[in-house]
């Protein structure tokens, strides 16, 4: 266990928040995407894997410790060190954004049932979505949306899912770059009407009277 | 792979269609060159899609020439000359077909089983050659077979879980087309969604057959919980539910595929790939749905089916 702490460059007495911060800082530092050279990139990959493993091990050990002591799991993810038992969803979301889905899912699943707020369902959906499990993702987005209909983030996610499920592309309201096949080949939009009138005006002065002066 | 990923020809420009056909011919000839004449039977549209993709990512210089073909001996057709993308795709195609035979021996009956056994024997040597050359791909596909078998044992398997192995496998294969890490991530997502699409549409296509034979099908698993494996009778109501779910899953996958594709810096033949993604996949969808259409009257009422007006 000690070598894991050494790897993250922190002492064993560090608080959960310090472990998290150290982990995120190290992960950013070794982000393989920022290395151009192939062998360096590989090295960065290995390093990132080690760091993630160290973090997982430390957090798991701490969770098990707490469970043994009879504290509930939720306390381990206190928000910015406050002791009010709020689950730190921001941190989980950050993990998801940095593509560490397994850790994020593990933490989410460790949250007690009574603490599963709408955001829990949204994040769970987000994990499934990133994994490519679109069916489950839709269900969780819908659940989050049902529990908290006022929240625009949940609603956007759910509406986008509905939109794309219904055979459209992109965001709700967006047009398919290719047309979805339902549009008639010859349209009669505003531009067509203007164009037609201009043509008629130029050719034969609209049957006598020019409707555009000066044309 | 089964030939579901192809363009919607009426919307292709004439020269695009020529290029598409030339790649198809080129791949066929490449299979003959890399392996033997028998392997040319394993040609499929899905692999042509992979070639298009590899060409777009690598932007390698390619040439076309006019050649004759066994099927059209009198006419010379445009044909893509030997290039890296083709060689690559031929290897992938061969590895896939070899494992497909394995799959068929398990799933199919009588004639097809026999064909699969013969195929397995005659492809063995070619497979060894391919797997030596592309050990990474052979590894990925072998893993797919194992995890697919694992997933199909699970009686409470969700559609997402059932799709996962093949989607992952295609994701990893498409990922090998680029060395850039960011591009790789996008490519993985694209491959994943293509795999998902192929799996779902194939499962839907085989629905009636699997009802009779009792083969694994992610859409039927829910109705088989009472131990009724073969000769499952599905009524219109069940069928409608299945089709609604399938349509949602297909549409969502294609939309996600398109979204990832738009992020990609894609060189040659972008328009053809765009045609496949935005129109081709949908038209195949429509064909499969039409096949079942006579049997369900109110298929039109299913939400999200809006191809072709």
Short mmCIF file of C-alpha atoms in Angstrom, two decimals:
data_model
loop_
_atom_site.label_atom_id
_atom_site.label_comp_id
_atom_site.label_asym_id
_atom_site.label_seq_id
_atom_site.Cartn_x
_atom_site.Cartn_y
_atom_site.Cartn_z
CA UNK A 1 0.00 0.00 0.00
CA UNK A 2 2.88 2.31 0.86
CA UNK A 3 4.30 2.29 -2.66
CA UNK A 4 0.98 3.48 -4.02
CA UNK A 5 1.16 6.54 -1.82
CA UNK A 6 4.75 7.11 -2.90
CA UNK A 7 3.73 6.87 -6.53
CA UNK A 8 1.21 9.65 -6.04
CA UNK A 9 3.74 11.62 -3.99
CA UNK A 10 1.61 11.95 -0.85
CA UNK A 11 1.77 10.71 2.72
CA UNK A 12 -0.45 7.97 4.06
CA UNK A 13 -2.17 10.50 6.27
CA UNK A 14 -3.44 12.52 3.31
CA UNK A 15 -7.17 13.21 3.26
CA UNK A 16 -9.38 11.80 0.52
CA UNK A 17 -9.41 15.18 -1.14
CA UNK A 18 -5.61 15.35 -1.20
CA UNK A 19 -5.44 11.87 -2.75
CA UNK A 20 -7.92 12.94 -5.40
CA UNK A 21 -6.06 16.16 -6.17
CA UNK A 22 -2.73 14.37 -6.40
CA UNK A 23 -4.28 11.80 -8.71
CA UNK A 24 -5.78 14.38 -11.05
CA UNK A 25 -2.58 16.44 -11.14
CA UNK A 26 -0.48 13.38 -11.98
CA UNK A 27 -2.94 12.23 -14.59
CA UNK A 28 -2.83 15.57 -16.33
CA UNK A 29 0.93 15.60 -16.17
CA UNK A 30 1.30 12.26 -17.92
CA UNK A 31 -1.55 12.65 -20.37
CA UNK A 32 -0.39 10.45 -23.28
CA UNK A 33 -2.11 12.78 -25.72
CA UNK A 34 0.47 15.47 -25.06
CA UNK A 35 3.38 13.28 -26.18
CA UNK A 36 4.24 13.18 -29.85
CA UNK A 37 7.02 10.64 -29.86
CA UNK A 38 5.85 7.05 -29.95
CA UNK A 39 8.05 5.52 -27.25
CA UNK A 40 7.42 8.44 -24.90
CA UNK A 41 3.70 8.06 -25.49
CA UNK A 42 3.93 4.40 -24.56
CA UNK A 43 5.79 5.30 -21.43
CA UNK A 44 3.16 7.90 -20.56
CA UNK A 45 0.49 5.25 -21.03
CA UNK A 46 2.16 2.90 -18.60
CA UNK A 47 2.62 5.70 -16.12
CA UNK A 48 -1.04 6.68 -16.32
CA UNK A 49 -2.06 3.09 -15.77
CA UNK A 50 0.14 2.84 -12.69
CA UNK A 51 -1.28 6.04 -11.27
CA UNK A 52 -4.85 4.93 -11.85
CA UNK A 53 -4.14 1.60 -10.23
CA UNK A 54 -2.56 3.29 -7.23
CA UNK A 55 -5.54 5.58 -6.87
CA UNK A 56 -8.01 2.71 -7.15
CA UNK A 57 -6.16 0.67 -4.57
CA UNK A 58 -5.93 3.53 -2.09
CA UNK A 59 -9.56 4.50 -2.45
CA UNK A 60 -10.75 0.91 -2.20
CA UNK A 61 -8.67 0.25 0.88
CA UNK A 62 -10.05 3.39 2.50
CA UNK A 63 -13.60 2.45 1.65
CA UNK A 64 -13.18 -1.02 3.09
CA UNK A 65 -11.61 0.49 6.23
CA UNK A 66 -14.57 2.76 6.70
CA UNK A 67 -17.05 0.00 6.16
CA UNK A 68 -15.29 -2.06 8.81
CA UNK A 69 -15.51 0.84 11.21
CA UNK A 70 -19.22 1.04 10.48
CA UNK A 71 -19.26 4.44 8.82
CA UNK A 72 -21.37 4.72 5.74
CA UNK A 73 -19.61 4.91 2.43
CA UNK A 74 -21.02 8.25 1.47
CA UNK A 75 -18.79 10.06 3.98
CA UNK A 76 -15.69 9.13 2.03
CA UNK A 77 -16.75 11.33 -0.83
CA UNK A 78 -17.45 14.46 1.12
CA UNK A 79 -17.62 17.63 -0.86
CA UNK A 80 -14.48 19.76 -0.44
CA UNK A 81 -13.87 18.40 3.01
CA UNK A 82 -17.21 19.44 4.43
CA UNK A 83 -18.70 16.84 6.71
CA UNK A 84 -22.30 17.06 5.61
CA UNK A 85 -22.25 13.77 3.73
CA UNK A 86 -22.85 15.21 0.27
CA UNK A 87 -21.68 12.86 -2.45
CA UNK A 88 -18.98 14.46 -4.62
CA UNK A 89 -20.58 14.12 -8.03
CA UNK A 90 -18.32 16.78 -9.55
CA UNK A 91 -15.35 14.56 -9.02
CA UNK A 92 -17.12 11.58 -10.59
CA UNK A 93 -18.09 13.71 -13.55
CA UNK A 94 -14.48 14.76 -13.93
CA UNK A 95 -13.43 11.11 -13.96
CA UNK A 96 -15.96 10.42 -16.69
CA UNK A 97 -14.73 13.36 -18.75
CA UNK A 98 -11.15 12.14 -18.44
CA UNK A 99 -12.35 8.76 -19.73
CA UNK A 100 -11.73 6.84 -16.52
CA UNK A 101 -15.09 5.09 -16.72
CA UNK A 102 -14.26 2.07 -14.59
CA UNK A 103 -13.25 4.12 -11.55
CA UNK A 104 -16.26 6.38 -11.97
CA UNK A 105 -18.64 3.44 -12.21
CA UNK A 106 -17.10 1.80 -9.20
CA UNK A 107 -17.55 4.90 -7.08
CA UNK A 108 -21.11 5.40 -8.31
CA UNK A 109 -22.07 1.82 -7.55
CA UNK A 110 -20.62 2.23 -4.08
CA UNK A 111 -23.09 4.99 -3.26
CA UNK A 112 -25.91 3.84 -1.03
CA UNK A 113 -29.35 3.55 -2.59
CA UNK A 114 -30.86 6.31 -0.49
CA UNK A 115 -28.22 8.75 -1.74
CA UNK A 116 -28.97 8.16 -5.37
CA UNK A 117 -30.06 11.63 -6.38
CA UNK A 118 -31.13 12.53 -9.93
CA UNK A 119 -27.51 13.40 -10.64
CA UNK A 120 -26.53 9.84 -9.80
CA UNK A 121 -28.81 8.60 -12.58
CA UNK A 122 -27.50 11.21 -14.99
CA UNK A 123 -23.88 10.25 -14.35
CA UNK A 124 -24.67 6.57 -14.62
CA UNK A 125 -26.28 7.34 -17.98
CA UNK A 126 -23.22 9.32 -19.00
CA UNK A 127 -20.96 6.36 -18.25
CA UNK A 128 -23.11 4.04 -20.34
CA UNK A 129 -23.24 6.63 -23.08
CA UNK A 130 -19.45 6.91 -23.20
CA UNK A 131 -19.14 3.14 -23.21
CA UNK A 132 -21.46 3.04 -26.21
CA UNK A 133 -24.31 1.30 -24.36
CA UNK A 134 -26.88 3.66 -25.77
CA UNK A 135 -29.98 1.77 -24.66
CA UNK A 136 -29.10 1.80 -20.98
CA UNK A 137 -27.86 5.38 -21.29
CA UNK A 138 -31.28 6.50 -22.57
CA UNK A 139 -33.03 4.84 -19.65
CA UNK A 140 -30.84 6.51 -17.05
CA UNK A 141 -31.12 9.92 -18.72
CA UNK A 142 -34.87 9.50 -18.72
CA UNK A 143 -34.89 8.53 -15.05
CA UNK A 144 -32.78 11.57 -14.10
CA UNK A 145 -35.07 13.79 -16.11
CA UNK A 146 -38.20 12.34 -14.52
CA UNK A 147 -36.84 12.85 -11.02
CA UNK A 148 -35.73 16.42 -11.68
CA UNK A 149 -37.70 17.85 -14.59
CA UNK A 150 -36.38 21.37 -13.98
CA UNK A 151 -32.74 20.52 -14.66
CA UNK A 152 -31.76 21.62 -18.15
CA UNK A 153 -28.64 19.42 -18.37
CA UNK A 154 -30.58 16.21 -17.77
CA UNK A 155 -33.35 17.30 -20.06
CA UNK A 156 -30.94 18.18 -22.87
CA UNK A 157 -29.27 14.79 -22.61
CA UNK A 158 -32.62 13.00 -22.69
CA UNK A 159 -34.00 15.13 -25.50
CA UNK A 160 -30.89 14.61 -27.60
CA UNK A 161 -31.23 10.86 -27.07
CA UNK A 162 -34.90 10.98 -28.12
CA UNK A 163 -34.06 13.09 -31.14
CA UNK A 164 -31.32 10.79 -32.38
CA UNK A 165 -33.38 7.70 -31.60
CA UNK A 166 -36.13 9.00 -33.80
CA UNK A 167 -33.83 8.87 -36.80
CA UNK A 168 -32.44 12.42 -36.79
CA UNK A 169 -28.85 13.58 -36.56
CA UNK A 170 -27.04 15.99 -34.24
CA UNK A 171 -28.86 18.18 -31.74
CA UNK A 172 -32.63 18.54 -31.50
CA UNK A 173 -33.86 20.80 -34.29
CA UNK A 174 -30.71 20.41 -36.41
CA UNK A 175 -31.11 19.43 -40.02
CA UNK A 176 -29.36 16.40 -41.36
CA UNK A 177 -26.45 17.43 -43.56
CA UNK A 178 -27.80 15.05 -46.12
CA UNK A 179 -31.52 15.47 -45.70
CA UNK A 180 -33.40 12.57 -44.18
CA UNK A 181 -35.08 11.55 -47.36
CA UNK A 182 -38.49 12.92 -46.43
CA UNK A 183 -37.95 16.26 -48.10
CA UNK A 184 -39.40 16.61 -51.59
CA UNK A 185 -36.83 17.04 -54.33
CA UNK A 186 -38.41 20.25 -55.63
CA UNK A 187 -39.05 22.65 -52.79
CA UNK A 188 -41.05 25.83 -52.62
CA UNK A 189 -39.43 27.78 -49.81
CA UNK A 190 -39.28 31.54 -49.37
CA UNK A 191 -36.14 31.77 -51.49
CA UNK A 192 -37.76 29.85 -54.31
CA UNK A 193 -40.73 32.25 -54.34
CA UNK A 194 -38.46 35.33 -54.39
CA UNK A 195 -36.27 33.80 -57.07
CA UNK A 196 -39.29 32.90 -59.16
CA UNK A 197 -40.76 36.38 -58.88
CA UNK A 198 -37.43 38.00 -59.81
CA UNK A 199 -37.21 35.77 -62.85
CA UNK A 200 -40.73 36.55 -63.90
CA UNK A 201 -40.06 40.24 -63.40
CA UNK A 202 -36.92 40.24 -65.54
CA UNK A 203 -38.41 38.17 -68.32
CA UNK A 204 -41.75 39.73 -68.92
CA UNK A 205 -42.17 42.40 -66.33
CA UNK A 206 -44.70 40.25 -64.51
CA UNK A 207 -47.27 40.44 -67.26
CA UNK A 208 -47.02 44.12 -67.76
CA UNK A 209 -46.51 45.81 -64.41
CA UNK A 210 -43.08 45.75 -62.85
CA UNK A 211 -43.55 44.82 -59.22
CA UNK A 212 -40.00 45.91 -58.44
CA UNK A 213 -39.37 49.48 -59.39
CA UNK A 214 -36.07 50.04 -61.13
CA UNK A 215 -35.73 46.49 -62.33
CA UNK B 1 -19.41 -9.54 -41.37
CA UNK B 2 -22.48 -9.63 -43.38
CA UNK B 3 -22.76 -6.90 -45.98
CA UNK B 4 -25.02 -4.36 -44.28
CA UNK B 5 -22.76 -1.34 -44.58
CA UNK B 6 -23.08 -0.03 -48.12
CA UNK B 7 -23.93 3.22 -49.89
CA UNK B 8 -27.33 4.33 -51.11
CA UNK B 9 -26.41 4.20 -54.80
CA UNK B 10 -29.08 6.55 -56.25
CA UNK B 11 -27.60 9.42 -54.25
CA UNK B 12 -23.99 8.73 -55.25
CA UNK B 13 -22.45 10.86 -57.98
CA UNK B 14 -21.50 8.84 -61.05
CA UNK B 15 -17.77 9.14 -60.42
CA UNK B 16 -18.27 8.22 -56.76
CA UNK B 17 -20.09 5.09 -57.80
CA UNK B 18 -17.23 4.25 -60.18
CA UNK B 19 -14.72 4.66 -57.37
CA UNK B 20 -16.80 2.58 -55.00
CA UNK B 21 -17.05 -0.22 -57.55
CA UNK B 22 -13.34 0.08 -58.31
CA UNK B 23 -12.51 -0.39 -54.63
CA UNK B 24 -14.83 -3.38 -54.51
CA UNK B 25 -13.07 -4.93 -57.52
CA UNK B 26 -9.68 -4.01 -56.12
CA UNK B 27 -10.43 -5.75 -52.84
CA UNK B 28 -11.60 -8.86 -54.65
CA UNK B 29 -8.39 -9.01 -56.69
CA UNK B 30 -6.33 -8.27 -53.59
CA UNK B 31 -7.85 -11.26 -51.79
CA UNK B 32 -6.81 -13.36 -54.77
CA UNK B 33 -3.30 -11.92 -54.66
CA UNK B 34 -2.76 -12.14 -50.90
CA UNK B 35 -4.40 -15.52 -50.43
CA UNK B 36 -6.05 -17.64 -53.11
CA UNK B 37 -9.01 -17.71 -55.47
CA UNK B 38 -11.25 -19.33 -52.88
CA UNK B 39 -10.81 -16.46 -50.47
CA UNK B 40 -12.34 -14.11 -53.05
CA UNK B 41 -15.72 -15.59 -52.18
CA UNK B 42 -15.46 -13.89 -48.80
CA UNK B 43 -15.70 -10.41 -50.30
CA UNK B 44 -18.18 -8.19 -48.48
CA UNK B 45 -19.45 -4.61 -48.51
CA UNK B 46 -18.47 -4.09 -44.89
CA UNK B 47 -14.82 -4.64 -45.70
CA UNK B 48 -15.07 -2.22 -48.62
CA UNK B 49 -16.26 0.32 -46.08
CA UNK B 50 -13.15 -0.37 -44.01
CA UNK B 51 -10.97 0.22 -47.09
CA UNK B 52 -12.70 3.54 -47.75
CA UNK B 53 -12.12 4.50 -44.17
CA UNK B 54 -8.47 3.53 -44.17
CA UNK B 55 -7.94 5.51 -47.37
CA UNK B 56 -9.60 8.57 -45.93
CA UNK B 57 -7.52 8.49 -42.77
CA UNK B 58 -4.13 7.69 -44.29
CA UNK B 59 -4.56 9.78 -47.44
CA UNK B 60 -2.18 7.45 -49.23
CA UNK B 61 -1.67 7.86 -52.96
CA UNK B 62 -3.63 5.35 -54.95
CA UNK B 63 -3.98 4.46 -58.61
CA UNK B 64 -6.69 2.88 -60.68
CA UNK B 65 -6.39 0.74 -63.77
CA UNK B 66 -8.76 -1.12 -66.09
CA UNK B 67 -8.86 -4.85 -65.66
CA UNK B 68 -10.95 -7.82 -66.66
CA UNK B 69 -12.78 -9.96 -64.15
CA UNK B 70 -14.02 -13.56 -64.09
CA UNK B 71 -17.62 -12.51 -63.66
CA UNK B 72 -17.52 -9.95 -66.48
CA UNK B 73 -14.94 -11.40 -68.86
CA UNK B 74 -15.87 -9.20 -71.79
CA UNK B 75 -15.83 -5.81 -70.14
CA UNK B 76 -12.86 -4.10 -68.60
CA UNK B 77 -13.67 -2.54 -65.25
CA UNK B 78 -11.92 0.14 -63.27
CA UNK B 79 -10.05 -1.41 -60.42
CA UNK B 80 -8.03 -0.07 -57.49
CA UNK B 81 -4.36 -1.02 -57.70
CA UNK B 82 -2.50 -2.72 -54.92
CA UNK B 83 -2.12 -0.44 -51.88
CA UNK B 84 -1.64 -0.65 -48.14
CA UNK B 85 -5.28 -0.13 -47.26
CA UNK B 86 -6.31 -2.99 -49.54
CA UNK B 87 -3.73 -5.40 -48.18
CA UNK B 88 -4.79 -4.54 -44.67
CA UNK B 89 -8.46 -5.03 -45.42
CA UNK B 90 -7.81 -8.36 -47.15
CA UNK B 91 -6.12 -9.63 -43.99
CA UNK B 92 -8.95 -8.42 -41.79
CA UNK B 93 -11.51 -9.95 -44.13
CA UNK B 94 -9.82 -13.33 -44.07
CA UNK B 95 -9.50 -13.43 -40.30
CA UNK B 96 -13.15 -12.53 -39.93
CA UNK B 97 -14.36 -15.15 -42.38
CA UNK B 98 -12.35 -17.84 -40.67
CA UNK B 99 -14.01 -17.11 -37.34
CA UNK B 100 -17.38 -16.79 -39.04
CA UNK B 101 -17.06 -20.44 -40.06
CA UNK B 102 -16.53 -21.36 -36.43
CA UNK B 103 -19.64 -19.47 -35.55
CA UNK B 104 -21.67 -21.15 -38.29
CA UNK B 105 -20.68 -24.63 -37.17
CA UNK B 106 -22.23 -23.84 -33.80
CA UNK B 107 -25.32 -22.02 -35.03
CA UNK B 108 -26.33 -23.47 -38.36
CA UNK B 109 -27.77 -26.76 -39.50
CA UNK B 110 -27.14 -29.33 -42.21
CA UNK B 111 -26.00 -27.70 -45.43
CA UNK B 112 -24.62 -24.50 -43.96
CA UNK B 113 -22.89 -26.44 -41.22
CA UNK B 114 -21.32 -28.63 -43.84
CA UNK B 115 -20.19 -25.61 -45.86
CA UNK B 116 -18.71 -24.10 -42.72
CA UNK B 117 -16.76 -27.28 -41.97
CA UNK B 118 -15.37 -27.40 -45.48
CA UNK B 119 -14.56 -23.69 -45.28
CA UNK B 120 -12.78 -24.10 -42.00
CA UNK B 121 -10.53 -26.81 -43.38
CA UNK B 122 -9.75 -25.02 -46.63
CA UNK B 123 -9.17 -21.66 -44.93
CA UNK B 124 -6.94 -23.00 -42.21
CA UNK B 125 -3.67 -22.46 -44.01
CA UNK B 126 -4.68 -19.00 -45.23
CA UNK B 127 -5.75 -18.08 -41.74
CA UNK B 128 -2.37 -19.10 -40.38
CA UNK B 129 -0.70 -16.84 -42.92
CA UNK B 130 -3.00 -13.93 -42.06
CA UNK B 131 -2.71 -14.34 -38.32
CA UNK B 132 1.06 -14.43 -38.57
CA UNK B 133 1.02 -11.18 -40.50
CA UNK B 134 -1.61 -9.45 -38.36
CA UNK B 135 -1.31 -11.07 -34.95
CA UNK B 136 -2.97 -8.06 -33.33
CA UNK B 137 -6.16 -8.35 -35.41
CA UNK B 138 -6.32 -12.14 -35.03
CA UNK B 139 -6.05 -11.61 -31.29
CA UNK B 140 -8.86 -9.05 -31.22
CA UNK B 141 -11.20 -11.27 -33.22
CA UNK B 142 -10.40 -14.33 -31.15
CA UNK B 143 -11.22 -12.38 -28.01
CA UNK B 144 -14.48 -11.37 -29.63
CA UNK B 145 -15.48 -14.99 -30.12
CA UNK B 146 -14.78 -15.82 -26.49
CA UNK B 147 -16.60 -12.86 -25.01
CA UNK B 148 -19.52 -13.32 -27.41
CA UNK B 149 -19.92 -16.92 -26.25
CA UNK B 150 -19.73 -15.70 -22.65
CA UNK B 151 -22.39 -13.06 -23.23
CA UNK B 152 -24.76 -15.46 -24.96
CA UNK B 153 -24.72 -17.78 -21.97
CA UNK B 154 -26.25 -15.07 -19.83
CA UNK B 155 -30.04 -15.43 -19.87
CA UNK B 156 -30.69 -11.88 -18.72
CA UNK B 157 -28.54 -10.33 -21.38
CA UNK B 158 -29.52 -6.81 -22.41
CA UNK B 159 -29.25 -5.64 -26.00
CA UNK B 160 -26.37 -3.32 -25.09
CA UNK B 161 -24.44 -6.14 -23.47
CA UNK B 162 -25.04 -8.46 -26.41
CA UNK B 163 -23.70 -5.86 -28.85
CA UNK B 164 -20.68 -5.04 -26.77
CA UNK B 165 -18.17 -7.70 -27.90
CA UNK B 166 -18.45 -7.16 -31.65
CA UNK B 167 -18.68 -3.39 -31.22
CA UNK B 168 -15.52 -3.34 -29.14
CA UNK B 169 -13.79 -5.60 -31.64
CA UNK B 170 -14.59 -3.34 -34.59
CA UNK B 171 -13.66 -0.30 -32.52
CA UNK B 172 -10.23 -1.75 -31.83
CA UNK B 173 -9.72 -2.74 -35.46
CA UNK B 174 -10.72 0.65 -36.88
CA UNK B 175 -8.53 2.26 -34.24
CA UNK B 176 -5.46 0.67 -35.84
CA UNK B 177 -5.93 2.86 -38.93
CA UNK B 178 -4.28 5.82 -37.21
CA UNK B 179 -1.28 6.42 -34.99
CA UNK B 180 -2.55 9.67 -33.57
CA UNK B 181 -4.07 9.24 -30.12
CA UNK B 182 -6.91 11.70 -30.53
CA UNK B 183 -7.89 10.27 -33.90
CA UNK B 184 -7.74 6.82 -32.40
CA UNK B 185 -10.34 7.75 -29.83
CA UNK B 186 -12.72 9.01 -32.49
CA UNK B 187 -12.04 5.98 -34.65
CA UNK B 188 -12.80 3.66 -31.74
CA UNK B 189 -16.18 5.30 -31.27
CA UNK B 190 -16.91 5.03 -34.99
CA UNK B 191 -15.91 1.38 -35.10
CA UNK B 192 -17.95 0.70 -31.98
CA UNK B 193 -21.08 2.19 -33.47
CA UNK B 194 -20.63 0.41 -36.80
CA UNK B 195 -20.27 -2.87 -34.92
CA UNK B 196 -23.39 -2.11 -32.93
CA UNK B 197 -25.31 -1.34 -36.06
CA UNK B 198 -24.20 -4.53 -37.81
CA UNK B 199 -25.02 -6.68 -34.80
CA UNK B 200 -28.49 -5.25 -34.26
CA UNK B 201 -29.53 -5.31 -37.90
CA UNK B 202 -28.24 -8.84 -38.26
CA UNK B 203 -30.17 -9.97 -35.20
CA UNK B 204 -33.29 -8.36 -36.62
CA UNK B 205 -32.76 -9.91 -40.03
CA UNK B 206 -32.48 -13.37 -38.48
CA UNK B 207 -35.45 -12.91 -36.15
CA UNK B 208 -37.80 -15.39 -37.85
CA UNK B 209 -35.10 -17.95 -38.39
CA UNK B 210 -33.92 -17.77 -34.78
CA UNK B 211 -37.49 -18.18 -33.56
CA UNK B 212 -37.66 -21.54 -35.27
CA UNK B 213 -34.18 -22.86 -34.61
CA UNK B 214 -33.76 -21.53 -31.09
CA UNK B 215 -30.44 -19.82 -31.80
CA UNK B 216 -29.39 -16.95 -29.59
CA UNK B 217 -31.04 -13.67 -30.46
CA UNK B 218 -30.88 -10.62 -28.18
CA UNK B 219 -34.43 -9.60 -29.07
CA UNK B 220 -35.96 -12.98 -28.23
CA UNK B 221 -34.19 -13.62 -24.97
CA UNK B 222 -36.85 -11.75 -23.01
CA UNK B 223 -39.61 -14.03 -24.27
CA UNK B 224 -37.73 -17.25 -23.77
CA UNK B 225 -37.47 -17.09 -20.02
CA UNK B 226 -40.10 -19.82 -19.65
CA UNK B 227 -37.78 -22.37 -21.18
CA UNK B 228 -39.39 -22.31 -24.61
CA UNK B 229 -36.33 -22.39 -26.80
CA UNK B 230 -37.44 -23.61 -30.22
CA UNK B 231 -40.55 -22.84 -32.17
CA UNK B 232 -41.16 -19.67 -30.26
CA UNK B 233 -44.37 -18.07 -31.48
CA UNK B 234 -44.12 -14.32 -31.47
CA UNK B 235 -47.35 -12.42 -31.87
CA UNK B 236 -47.78 -9.03 -33.51
CA UNK B 237 -47.61 -7.21 -30.22
CA UNK B 238 -44.26 -8.72 -29.31
CA UNK B 239 -42.97 -8.10 -32.79
CA UNK B 240 -43.97 -4.48 -32.67
CA UNK B 241 -42.16 -4.03 -29.38
CA UNK B 242 -39.05 -5.72 -30.78
CA UNK B 243 -39.07 -3.55 -33.86
CA UNK B 244 -39.57 -0.35 -31.92
CA UNK B 245 -36.61 -1.15 -29.68
CA UNK B 246 -34.46 -2.19 -32.60
CA UNK B 247 -35.27 0.95 -34.53
CA UNK B 248 -34.39 3.20 -31.61
CA UNK B 249 -31.13 1.38 -31.06
CA UNK B 250 -30.22 1.50 -34.75
CA UNK B 251 -31.08 5.16 -35.18
CA UNK B 252 -29.22 6.18 -32.05
CA UNK B 253 -26.12 4.24 -33.11
CA UNK B 254 -26.12 5.76 -36.59
CA UNK B 255 -26.54 9.28 -35.16
CA UNK B 256 -23.65 8.71 -32.77
CA UNK B 257 -21.57 7.32 -35.61
CA UNK B 258 -22.30 10.43 -37.67
CA UNK B 259 -21.45 12.70 -34.77
CA UNK B 260 -18.08 11.04 -34.25
CA UNK B 261 -17.40 11.03 -37.99
CA UNK B 262 -17.90 14.77 -38.24
CA UNK B 263 -15.04 15.25 -35.74
CA UNK B 264 -12.66 13.38 -37.95
CA UNK B 265 -10.22 14.95 -40.36
CA UNK B 266 -11.11 12.90 -43.34
CA UNK B 267 -9.34 13.21 -46.68
CA UNK B 268 -10.29 11.30 -49.80
CA UNK B 269 -13.77 10.02 -50.49
CA UNK B 270 -15.46 11.82 -47.66
CA UNK B 271 -18.60 12.17 -49.75
CA UNK B 272 -18.90 8.42 -50.27
CA UNK B 273 -18.46 7.66 -46.59
CA UNK B 274 -20.98 10.37 -45.77
CA UNK B 275 -23.43 8.80 -48.15
CA UNK B 276 -22.98 5.43 -46.43
CA UNK B 277 -23.46 6.86 -42.95
CA UNK B 278 -26.35 9.23 -43.58
CA UNK B 279 -28.24 7.35 -46.29
CA UNK B 280 -26.80 3.89 -46.90
CA UNK B 281 -27.29 2.55 -43.39
CA UNK B 282 -30.84 3.88 -43.33
CA UNK B 283 -31.74 2.33 -46.65
CA UNK B 284 -30.49 -1.06 -45.46
CA UNK B 285 -32.57 -0.54 -42.33
CA UNK B 286 -35.58 0.08 -44.52
CA UNK B 287 -34.97 -3.07 -46.53
CA UNK B 288 -34.83 -5.22 -43.43
CA UNK B 289 -37.98 -3.61 -42.06
CA UNK B 290 -39.77 -4.02 -45.38
CA UNK B 291 -39.04 -7.72 -45.27
CA UNK B 292 -41.11 -7.97 -42.12
CA UNK B 293 -43.63 -5.40 -43.19
CA UNK B 294 -46.21 -7.75 -44.69
CA UNK B 295 -46.46 -9.46 -41.35
CA UNK B 296 -47.11 -6.39 -39.25
CA UNK B 297 -49.75 -4.04 -40.55
CA UNK B 298 -49.09 -0.97 -38.47
CA UNK B 299 -45.34 -0.86 -38.84
CA UNK B 300 -45.72 2.69 -40.09
CA UNK B 301 -46.88 3.71 -36.64
CA UNK B 302 -43.52 2.87 -35.15
CA UNK B 303 -41.86 6.02 -33.99
CA UNK B 304 -38.72 7.04 -35.84
CA UNK B 305 -39.16 5.30 -39.12
CA UNK B 306 -38.84 8.11 -41.60
CA UNK B 307 -36.74 6.99 -44.46
CA UNK B 308 -37.96 7.72 -47.95
CA UNK B 309 -41.15 9.50 -46.94
#
